[in-house]
């Protein structure tokens, strides 16, 4: 649509209308109305051409805005995917590193445990051997001590038996002596029949 304004002399029209019998105010009003009708754009009336031009402009702007938004969205999505992929790869690498370190540490701990077990088995075997030797030595000493005590008890018992036998003899002599003393005391003063 062309935005051209048609030249229109309102003063001349006003004067012509006044000469034709209109009042000054009526002539001015009529001139203004005619000027507005001739120059439609001045009134702000929208024509079909205006609407089509506006629609084309809006569609073009809308399409450009949509394309820009799509492009920005696609770029942002690609950046986010790239960041996400990089982050996932970094996390996977970190997890693999931690797994490797953990496996190495576990293998080290297992090796240490195996070494400690081996040392403990050796120490336990040494302690058992020492204890067996000590127990055997203690048994031998106890057997010797027991044999010594038995021997001493046998000697002591033989001595006690000898003493008891002597005491029997002494007691027999004492009883016999007492018997004779008692006999002499009671029977010895009386005549024998």
JSON list of C-alpha atoms in Angstrom, two decimals:
[
{"chain": "A", "resi": 1, "resn": "UNK", "atom": "CA", "xyz": [0.00, 0.00, 0.00]},
{"chain": "A", "resi": 2, "resn": "UNK", "atom": "CA", "xyz": [1.26, 3.46, -0.71]},
{"chain": "A", "resi": 3, "resn": "UNK", "atom": "CA", "xyz": [1.47, 5.93, 2.14]},
{"chain": "A", "resi": 4, "resn": "UNK", "atom": "CA", "xyz": [0.97, 8.89, -0.07]},
{"chain": "A", "resi": 5, "resn": "UNK", "atom": "CA", "xyz": [-1.15, 11.80, 1.15]},
{"chain": "A", "resi": 6, "resn": "UNK", "atom": "CA", "xyz": [-3.32, 13.58, -1.41]},
{"chain": "A", "resi": 7, "resn": "UNK", "atom": "CA", "xyz": [-2.83, 17.33, -1.15]},
{"chain": "A", "resi": 8, "resn": "UNK", "atom": "CA", "xyz": [-6.08, 18.93, -0.02]},
{"chain": "A", "resi": 9, "resn": "UNK", "atom": "CA", "xyz": [-6.48, 22.66, 0.68]},
{"chain": "A", "resi": 10, "resn": "UNK", "atom": "CA", "xyz": [-8.99, 22.94, 3.50]},
{"chain": "A", "resi": 11, "resn": "UNK", "atom": "CA", "xyz": [-8.90, 26.77, 3.50]},
{"chain": "A", "resi": 12, "resn": "UNK", "atom": "CA", "xyz": [-10.01, 26.94, -0.10]},
{"chain": "A", "resi": 13, "resn": "UNK", "atom": "CA", "xyz": [-12.86, 24.47, 0.49]},
{"chain": "A", "resi": 14, "resn": "UNK", "atom": "CA", "xyz": [-13.93, 26.38, 3.61]},
{"chain": "A", "resi": 15, "resn": "UNK", "atom": "CA", "xyz": [-14.15, 29.64, 1.66]},
{"chain": "A", "resi": 16, "resn": "UNK", "atom": "CA", "xyz": [-16.08, 28.01, -1.17]},
{"chain": "A", "resi": 17, "resn": "UNK", "atom": "CA", "xyz": [-18.56, 26.50, 1.27]},
{"chain": "A", "resi": 18, "resn": "UNK", "atom": "CA", "xyz": [-19.02, 29.88, 2.99]},
{"chain": "A", "resi": 19, "resn": "UNK", "atom": "CA", "xyz": [-19.76, 31.49, -0.40]},
{"chain": "A", "resi": 20, "resn": "UNK", "atom": "CA", "xyz": [-22.29, 28.74, -1.03]},
{"chain": "A", "resi": 21, "resn": "UNK", "atom": "CA", "xyz": [-24.24, 29.67, 2.11]},
{"chain": "A", "resi": 22, "resn": "UNK", "atom": "CA", "xyz": [-22.66, 27.59, 4.92]},
{"chain": "A", "resi": 23, "resn": "UNK", "atom": "CA", "xyz": [-21.65, 29.29, 8.15]},
{"chain": "A", "resi": 24, "resn": "UNK", "atom": "CA", "xyz": [-18.01, 29.61, 8.94]},
{"chain": "A", "resi": 25, "resn": "UNK", "atom": "CA", "xyz": [-18.23, 26.79, 11.49]},
{"chain": "A", "resi": 26, "resn": "UNK", "atom": "CA", "xyz": [-20.17, 24.51, 9.15]},
{"chain": "A", "resi": 27, "resn": "UNK", "atom": "CA", "xyz": [-17.70, 25.17, 6.33]},
{"chain": "A", "resi": 28, "resn": "UNK", "atom": "CA", "xyz": [-14.72, 24.29, 8.56]},
{"chain": "A", "resi": 29, "resn": "UNK", "atom": "CA", "xyz": [-16.34, 21.08, 9.77]},
{"chain": "A", "resi": 30, "resn": "UNK", "atom": "CA", "xyz": [-17.23, 20.02, 6.22]},
{"chain": "A", "resi": 31, "resn": "UNK", "atom": "CA", "xyz": [-13.67, 20.78, 4.99]},
{"chain": "A", "resi": 32, "resn": "UNK", "atom": "CA", "xyz": [-12.16, 18.74, 7.82]},
{"chain": "A", "resi": 33, "resn": "UNK", "atom": "CA", "xyz": [-14.45, 15.77, 7.10]},
{"chain": "A", "resi": 34, "resn": "UNK", "atom": "CA", "xyz": [-13.62, 15.86, 3.39]},
{"chain": "A", "resi": 35, "resn": "UNK", "atom": "CA", "xyz": [-9.89, 16.07, 4.14]},
{"chain": "A", "resi": 36, "resn": "UNK", "atom": "CA", "xyz": [-10.19, 13.04, 6.38]},
{"chain": "A", "resi": 37, "resn": "UNK", "atom": "CA", "xyz": [-12.08, 11.06, 3.76]},
{"chain": "A", "resi": 38, "resn": "UNK", "atom": "CA", "xyz": [-9.58, 11.88, 1.06]},
{"chain": "A", "resi": 39, "resn": "UNK", "atom": "CA", "xyz": [-6.60, 11.07, 3.29]},
{"chain": "A", "resi": 40, "resn": "UNK", "atom": "CA", "xyz": [-7.83, 7.86, 5.00]},
{"chain": "A", "resi": 41, "resn": "UNK", "atom": "CA", "xyz": [-4.43, 7.17, 6.57]},
{"chain": "A", "resi": 42, "resn": "UNK", "atom": "CA", "xyz": [-4.78, 10.27, 8.72]},
{"chain": "A", "resi": 43, "resn": "UNK", "atom": "CA", "xyz": [-7.81, 8.84, 10.52]},
{"chain": "A", "resi": 44, "resn": "UNK", "atom": "CA", "xyz": [-6.01, 5.60, 11.38]},
{"chain": "A", "resi": 45, "resn": "UNK", "atom": "CA", "xyz": [-8.53, 3.46, 9.52]},
{"chain": "A", "resi": 46, "resn": "UNK", "atom": "CA", "xyz": [-7.06, 0.07, 8.64]},
{"chain": "A", "resi": 47, "resn": "UNK", "atom": "CA", "xyz": [-7.53, -1.14, 5.10]},
{"chain": "A", "resi": 48, "resn": "UNK", "atom": "CA", "xyz": [-7.24, -4.68, 3.77]},
{"chain": "A", "resi": 49, "resn": "UNK", "atom": "CA", "xyz": [-3.88, -3.76, 2.30]},
{"chain": "A", "resi": 50, "resn": "UNK", "atom": "CA", "xyz": [-2.73, -2.54, 5.72]},
{"chain": "A", "resi": 51, "resn": "UNK", "atom": "CA", "xyz": [-3.81, -5.83, 7.25]},
{"chain": "A", "resi": 52, "resn": "UNK", "atom": "CA", "xyz": [-2.07, -7.92, 4.60]},
{"chain": "A", "resi": 53, "resn": "UNK", "atom": "CA", "xyz": [1.14, -5.89, 4.96]},
{"chain": "A", "resi": 54, "resn": "UNK", "atom": "CA", "xyz": [0.98, -6.21, 8.74]},
{"chain": "A", "resi": 55, "resn": "UNK", "atom": "CA", "xyz": [0.25, -9.93, 8.48]},
{"chain": "A", "resi": 56, "resn": "UNK", "atom": "CA", "xyz": [3.22, -10.47, 6.15]},
{"chain": "A", "resi": 57, "resn": "UNK", "atom": "CA", "xyz": [5.47, -8.46, 8.44]},
{"chain": "A", "resi": 58, "resn": "UNK", "atom": "CA", "xyz": [4.25, -10.33, 11.50]},
{"chain": "A", "resi": 59, "resn": "UNK", "atom": "CA", "xyz": [4.59, -13.74, 9.82]},
{"chain": "A", "resi": 60, "resn": "UNK", "atom": "CA", "xyz": [8.09, -12.87, 8.69]},
{"chain": "A", "resi": 61, "resn": "UNK", "atom": "CA", "xyz": [9.01, -11.65, 12.17]},
{"chain": "A", "resi": 62, "resn": "UNK", "atom": "CA", "xyz": [7.36, -14.67, 13.77]},
{"chain": "A", "resi": 63, "resn": "UNK", "atom": "CA", "xyz": [9.13, -17.06, 11.40]},
{"chain": "A", "resi": 64, "resn": "UNK", "atom": "CA", "xyz": [12.46, -15.35, 12.04]},
{"chain": "A", "resi": 65, "resn": "UNK", "atom": "CA", "xyz": [11.85, -15.44, 15.80]},
{"chain": "A", "resi": 66, "resn": "UNK", "atom": "CA", "xyz": [10.84, -19.14, 15.62]},
{"chain": "A", "resi": 67, "resn": "UNK", "atom": "CA", "xyz": [13.91, -19.96, 13.55]},
{"chain": "A", "resi": 68, "resn": "UNK", "atom": "CA", "xyz": [16.15, -18.06, 15.97]},
{"chain": "A", "resi": 69, "resn": "UNK", "atom": "CA", "xyz": [14.52, -19.77, 18.95]},
{"chain": "A", "resi": 70, "resn": "UNK", "atom": "CA", "xyz": [14.84, -23.19, 17.26]},
{"chain": "A", "resi": 71, "resn": "UNK", "atom": "CA", "xyz": [18.47, -22.46, 16.45]},
{"chain": "A", "resi": 72, "resn": "UNK", "atom": "CA", "xyz": [19.15, -21.26, 20.00]},
{"chain": "A", "resi": 73, "resn": "UNK", "atom": "CA", "xyz": [17.28, -24.26, 21.40]},
{"chain": "A", "resi": 74, "resn": "UNK", "atom": "CA", "xyz": [19.18, -26.70, 19.17]},
{"chain": "A", "resi": 75, "resn": "UNK", "atom": "CA", "xyz": [22.51, -25.07, 20.07]},
{"chain": "A", "resi": 76, "resn": "UNK", "atom": "CA", "xyz": [21.62, -25.12, 23.76]},
{"chain": "A", "resi": 77, "resn": "UNK", "atom": "CA", "xyz": [20.51, -28.77, 23.54]},
{"chain": "A", "resi": 78, "resn": "UNK", "atom": "CA", "xyz": [23.72, -29.69, 21.73]},
{"chain": "A", "resi": 79, "resn": "UNK", "atom": "CA", "xyz": [25.79, -27.83, 24.32]},
{"chain": "A", "resi": 80, "resn": "UNK", "atom": "CA", "xyz": [23.89, -29.51, 27.16]},
{"chain": "A", "resi": 81, "resn": "UNK", "atom": "CA", "xyz": [24.28, -32.93, 25.48]},
{"chain": "A", "resi": 82, "resn": "UNK", "atom": "CA", "xyz": [27.97, -32.26, 25.01]},
{"chain": "A", "resi": 83, "resn": "UNK", "atom": "CA", "xyz": [28.34, -31.15, 28.63]},
{"chain": "A", "resi": 84, "resn": "UNK", "atom": "CA", "xyz": [26.29, -34.13, 29.78]},
{"chain": "A", "resi": 85, "resn": "UNK", "atom": "CA", "xyz": [28.35, -36.55, 27.68]},
{"chain": "A", "resi": 86, "resn": "UNK", "atom": "CA", "xyz": [31.60, -35.02, 28.95]},
{"chain": "A", "resi": 87, "resn": "UNK", "atom": "CA", "xyz": [30.35, -35.17, 32.54]},
{"chain": "A", "resi": 88, "resn": "UNK", "atom": "CA", "xyz": [29.22, -38.79, 32.08]},
{"chain": "A", "resi": 89, "resn": "UNK", "atom": "CA", "xyz": [32.59, -39.71, 30.58]},
{"chain": "A", "resi": 90, "resn": "UNK", "atom": "CA", "xyz": [34.41, -37.96, 33.42]},
{"chain": "A", "resi": 91, "resn": "UNK", "atom": "CA", "xyz": [32.24, -39.74, 36.00]},
{"chain": "A", "resi": 92, "resn": "UNK", "atom": "CA", "xyz": [32.80, -43.08, 34.23]},
{"chain": "A", "resi": 93, "resn": "UNK", "atom": "CA", "xyz": [36.54, -42.43, 34.21]},
{"chain": "A", "resi": 94, "resn": "UNK", "atom": "CA", "xyz": [36.44, -41.48, 37.90]},
{"chain": "A", "resi": 95, "resn": "UNK", "atom": "CA", "xyz": [34.45, -44.62, 38.72]},
{"chain": "A", "resi": 96, "resn": "UNK", "atom": "CA", "xyz": [36.89, -46.77, 36.74]},
{"chain": "A", "resi": 97, "resn": "UNK", "atom": "CA", "xyz": [39.80, -45.11, 38.54]},
{"chain": "A", "resi": 98, "resn": "UNK", "atom": "CA", "xyz": [38.18, -45.64, 41.95]},
{"chain": "A", "resi": 99, "resn": "UNK", "atom": "CA", "xyz": [37.44, -49.27, 41.04]},
{"chain": "A", "resi": 100, "resn": "UNK", "atom": "CA", "xyz": [41.03, -49.82, 39.96]},
{"chain": "A", "resi": 101, "resn": "UNK", "atom": "CA", "xyz": [42.38, -48.15, 43.10]},
{"chain": "A", "resi": 102, "resn": "UNK", "atom": "CA", "xyz": [39.95, -50.12, 45.26]},
{"chain": "A", "resi": 103, "resn": "UNK", "atom": "CA", "xyz": [40.91, -53.41, 43.60]},
{"chain": "A", "resi": 104, "resn": "UNK", "atom": "CA", "xyz": [44.59, -52.58, 44.08]},
{"chain": "A", "resi": 105, "resn": "UNK", "atom": "CA", "xyz": [44.00, -51.69, 47.74]},
{"chain": "A", "resi": 106, "resn": "UNK", "atom": "CA", "xyz": [41.91, -54.84, 48.29]},
{"chain": "A", "resi": 107, "resn": "UNK", "atom": "CA", "xyz": [44.64, -56.95, 46.70]},
{"chain": "A", "resi": 108, "resn": "UNK", "atom": "CA", "xyz": [47.19, -55.25, 48.98]},
{"chain": "A", "resi": 109, "resn": "UNK", "atom": "CA", "xyz": [45.04, -55.89, 52.05]},
{"chain": "A", "resi": 110, "resn": "UNK", "atom": "CA", "xyz": [44.53, -59.51, 51.02]},
{"chain": "A", "resi": 111, "resn": "UNK", "atom": "CA", "xyz": [48.27, -59.90, 50.58]},
{"chain": "A", "resi": 112, "resn": "UNK", "atom": "CA", "xyz": [48.88, -58.37, 54.01]},
{"chain": "A", "resi": 113, "resn": "UNK", "atom": "CA", "xyz": [46.23, -60.63, 55.55]},
{"chain": "A", "resi": 114, "resn": "UNK", "atom": "CA", "xyz": [47.83, -63.67, 53.89]},
{"chain": "A", "resi": 115, "resn": "UNK", "atom": "CA", "xyz": [51.25, -62.58, 55.15]},
{"chain": "A", "resi": 116, "resn": "UNK", "atom": "CA", "xyz": [49.90, -62.08, 58.68]},
{"chain": "A", "resi": 117, "resn": "UNK", "atom": "CA", "xyz": [48.16, -65.48, 58.52]},
{"chain": "A", "resi": 118, "resn": "UNK", "atom": "CA", "xyz": [51.38, -67.13, 57.42]},
{"chain": "A", "resi": 119, "resn": "UNK", "atom": "CA", "xyz": [53.32, -65.40, 60.19]},
{"chain": "A", "resi": 120, "resn": "UNK", "atom": "CA", "xyz": [50.67, -66.36, 62.76]},
{"chain": "A", "resi": 121, "resn": "UNK", "atom": "CA", "xyz": [50.70, -69.99, 61.59]},
{"chain": "A", "resi": 122, "resn": "UNK", "atom": "CA", "xyz": [54.49, -70.04, 61.92]},
{"chain": "A", "resi": 123, "resn": "UNK", "atom": "CA", "xyz": [54.35, -68.42, 65.36]},
{"chain": "A", "resi": 124, "resn": "UNK", "atom": "CA", "xyz": [51.57, -70.77, 66.49]},
{"chain": "A", "resi": 125, "resn": "UNK", "atom": "CA", "xyz": [53.56, -73.78, 65.27]},
{"chain": "A", "resi": 126, "resn": "UNK", "atom": "CA", "xyz": [56.66, -72.47, 67.09]},
{"chain": "A", "resi": 127, "resn": "UNK", "atom": "CA", "xyz": [54.65, -71.89, 70.29]},
{"chain": "A", "resi": 128, "resn": "UNK", "atom": "CA", "xyz": [53.12, -75.39, 70.03]},
{"chain": "A", "resi": 129, "resn": "UNK", "atom": "CA", "xyz": [56.56, -76.90, 69.55]},
{"chain": "A", "resi": 130, "resn": "UNK", "atom": "CA", "xyz": [57.94, -74.94, 72.51]},
{"chain": "A", "resi": 131, "resn": "UNK", "atom": "CA", "xyz": [54.93, -75.87, 74.66]},
{"chain": "A", "resi": 132, "resn": "UNK", "atom": "CA", "xyz": [55.28, -79.54, 73.73]},
{"chain": "A", "resi": 133, "resn": "UNK", "atom": "CA", "xyz": [58.96, -79.41, 74.62]},
{"chain": "A", "resi": 134, "resn": "UNK", "atom": "CA", "xyz": [58.20, -77.64, 77.90]},
{"chain": "A", "resi": 135, "resn": "UNK", "atom": "CA", "xyz": [55.38, -80.08, 78.69]},
{"chain": "A", "resi": 136, "resn": "UNK", "atom": "CA", "xyz": [57.65, -83.02, 77.89]},
{"chain": "A", "resi": 137, "resn": "UNK", "atom": "CA", "xyz": [60.39, -81.51, 80.06]},
{"chain": "A", "resi": 138, "resn": "UNK", "atom": "CA", "xyz": [57.91, -80.86, 82.85]},
{"chain": "A", "resi": 139, "resn": "UNK", "atom": "CA", "xyz": [56.61, -84.44, 82.57]},
{"chain": "A", "resi": 140, "resn": "UNK", "atom": "CA", "xyz": [60.13, -85.79, 82.77]},
{"chain": "A", "resi": 141, "resn": "UNK", "atom": "CA", "xyz": [60.88, -83.58, 85.78]},
{"chain": "A", "resi": 142, "resn": "UNK", "atom": "CA", "xyz": [57.60, -84.59, 87.44]},
{"chain": "A", "resi": 143, "resn": "UNK", "atom": "CA", "xyz": [58.31, -88.27, 86.78]},
{"chain": "A", "resi": 144, "resn": "UNK", "atom": "CA", "xyz": [61.77, -87.88, 88.26]},
{"chain": "A", "resi": 145, "resn": "UNK", "atom": "CA", "xyz": [60.35, -85.94, 91.21]},
{"chain": "A", "resi": 146, "resn": "UNK", "atom": "CA", "xyz": [57.62, -88.55, 91.69]},
{"chain": "A", "resi": 147, "resn": "UNK", "atom": "CA", "xyz": [60.19, -91.35, 91.52]},
{"chain": "A", "resi": 148, "resn": "UNK", "atom": "CA", "xyz": [62.34, -89.46, 94.01]},
{"chain": "A", "resi": 149, "resn": "UNK", "atom": "CA", "xyz": [59.36, -88.99, 96.34]},
{"chain": "A", "resi": 150, "resn": "UNK", "atom": "CA", "xyz": [58.44, -92.67, 95.93]},
{"chain": "A", "resi": 151, "resn": "UNK", "atom": "CA", "xyz": [61.96, -93.66, 96.68]},
{"chain": "A", "resi": 152, "resn": "UNK", "atom": "CA", "xyz": [62.05, -91.40, 99.73]},
{"chain": "A", "resi": 153, "resn": "UNK", "atom": "CA", "xyz": [58.64, -92.68, 100.80]},
{"chain": "A", "resi": 154, "resn": "UNK", "atom": "CA", "xyz": [59.82, -96.27, 100.36]},
{"chain": "A", "resi": 155, "resn": "UNK", "atom": "CA", "xyz": [62.88, -95.56, 102.46]},
{"chain": "A", "resi": 156, "resn": "UNK", "atom": "CA", "xyz": [60.78, -93.65, 104.99]},
{"chain": "A", "resi": 157, "resn": "UNK", "atom": "CA", "xyz": [58.18, -96.41, 105.01]},
{"chain": "A", "resi": 158, "resn": "UNK", "atom": "CA", "xyz": [60.88, -99.04, 105.52]},
{"chain": "A", "resi": 159, "resn": "UNK", "atom": "CA", "xyz": [62.26, -96.94, 108.37]},
{"chain": "A", "resi": 160, "resn": "UNK", "atom": "CA", "xyz": [58.78, -96.57, 109.86]},
{"chain": "A", "resi": 161, "resn": "UNK", "atom": "CA", "xyz": [58.24, -100.33, 109.54]},
{"chain": "A", "resi": 162, "resn": "UNK", "atom": "CA", "xyz": [61.56, -100.93, 111.23]},
{"chain": "A", "resi": 163, "resn": "UNK", "atom": "CA", "xyz": [60.64, -98.46, 113.97]},
{"chain": "A", "resi": 164, "resn": "UNK", "atom": "CA", "xyz": [57.24, -100.11, 114.36]},
{"chain": "A", "resi": 165, "resn": "UNK", "atom": "CA", "xyz": [58.92, -103.51, 114.62]},
{"chain": "A", "resi": 166, "resn": "UNK", "atom": "CA", "xyz": [61.31, -102.12, 117.24]},
{"chain": "A", "resi": 167, "resn": "UNK", "atom": "CA", "xyz": [58.40, -100.52, 119.04]},
{"chain": "A", "resi": 168, "resn": "UNK", "atom": "CA", "xyz": [56.68, -103.92, 119.02]},
{"chain": "A", "resi": 169, "resn": "UNK", "atom": "CA", "xyz": [59.74, -105.45, 120.63]},
{"chain": "A", "resi": 170, "resn": "UNK", "atom": "CA", "xyz": [60.09, -102.63, 123.07]},
{"chain": "A", "resi": 171, "resn": "UNK", "atom": "CA", "xyz": [56.40, -102.75, 123.82]},
{"chain": "A", "resi": 172, "resn": "UNK", "atom": "CA", "xyz": [56.60, -106.55, 124.17]},
{"chain": "A", "resi": 173, "resn": "UNK", "atom": "CA", "xyz": [59.52, -106.17, 126.56]},
{"chain": "A", "resi": 174, "resn": "UNK", "atom": "CA", "xyz": [57.70, -103.42, 128.48]},
{"chain": "A", "resi": 175, "resn": "UNK", "atom": "CA", "xyz": [54.49, -105.47, 128.68]},
{"chain": "A", "resi": 176, "resn": "UNK", "atom": "CA", "xyz": [56.47, -108.52, 129.76]},
{"chain": "A", "resi": 177, "resn": "UNK", "atom": "CA", "xyz": [58.37, -106.40, 132.29]},
{"chain": "A", "resi": 178, "resn": "UNK", "atom": "CA", "xyz": [55.14, -104.88, 133.57]},
{"chain": "A", "resi": 179, "resn": "UNK", "atom": "CA", "xyz": [53.54, -108.27, 133.70]},
{"chain": "A", "resi": 180, "resn": "UNK", "atom": "CA", "xyz": [56.38, -109.56, 135.83]},
{"chain": "A", "resi": 181, "resn": "UNK", "atom": "CA", "xyz": [56.30, -106.49, 138.06]},
{"chain": "A", "resi": 182, "resn": "UNK", "atom": "CA", "xyz": [52.56, -106.82, 138.51]},
{"chain": "A", "resi": 183, "resn": "UNK", "atom": "CA", "xyz": [52.96, -110.51, 139.14]},
{"chain": "A", "resi": 184, "resn": "UNK", "atom": "CA", "xyz": [55.58, -109.94, 141.69]},
{"chain": "A", "resi": 185, "resn": "UNK", "atom": "CA", "xyz": [53.60, -107.23, 143.34]},
{"chain": "A", "resi": 186, "resn": "UNK", "atom": "CA", "xyz": [50.42, -109.15, 143.64]},
{"chain": "A", "resi": 187, "resn": "UNK", "atom": "CA", "xyz": [51.41, -112.72, 143.55]},
{"chain": "A", "resi": 188, "resn": "UNK", "atom": "CA", "xyz": [54.98, -112.60, 144.58]},
{"chain": "A", "resi": 189, "resn": "UNK", "atom": "CA", "xyz": [54.24, -111.83, 148.22]},
{"chain": "A", "resi": 190, "resn": "UNK", "atom": "CA", "xyz": [51.90, -114.73, 148.61]},
{"chain": "A", "resi": 191, "resn": "UNK", "atom": "CA", "xyz": [53.18, -118.23, 149.05]},
{"chain": "A", "resi": 192, "resn": "UNK", "atom": "CA", "xyz": [52.87, -120.59, 146.27]},
{"chain": "A", "resi": 193, "resn": "UNK", "atom": "CA", "xyz": [50.76, -123.61, 146.93]}
]
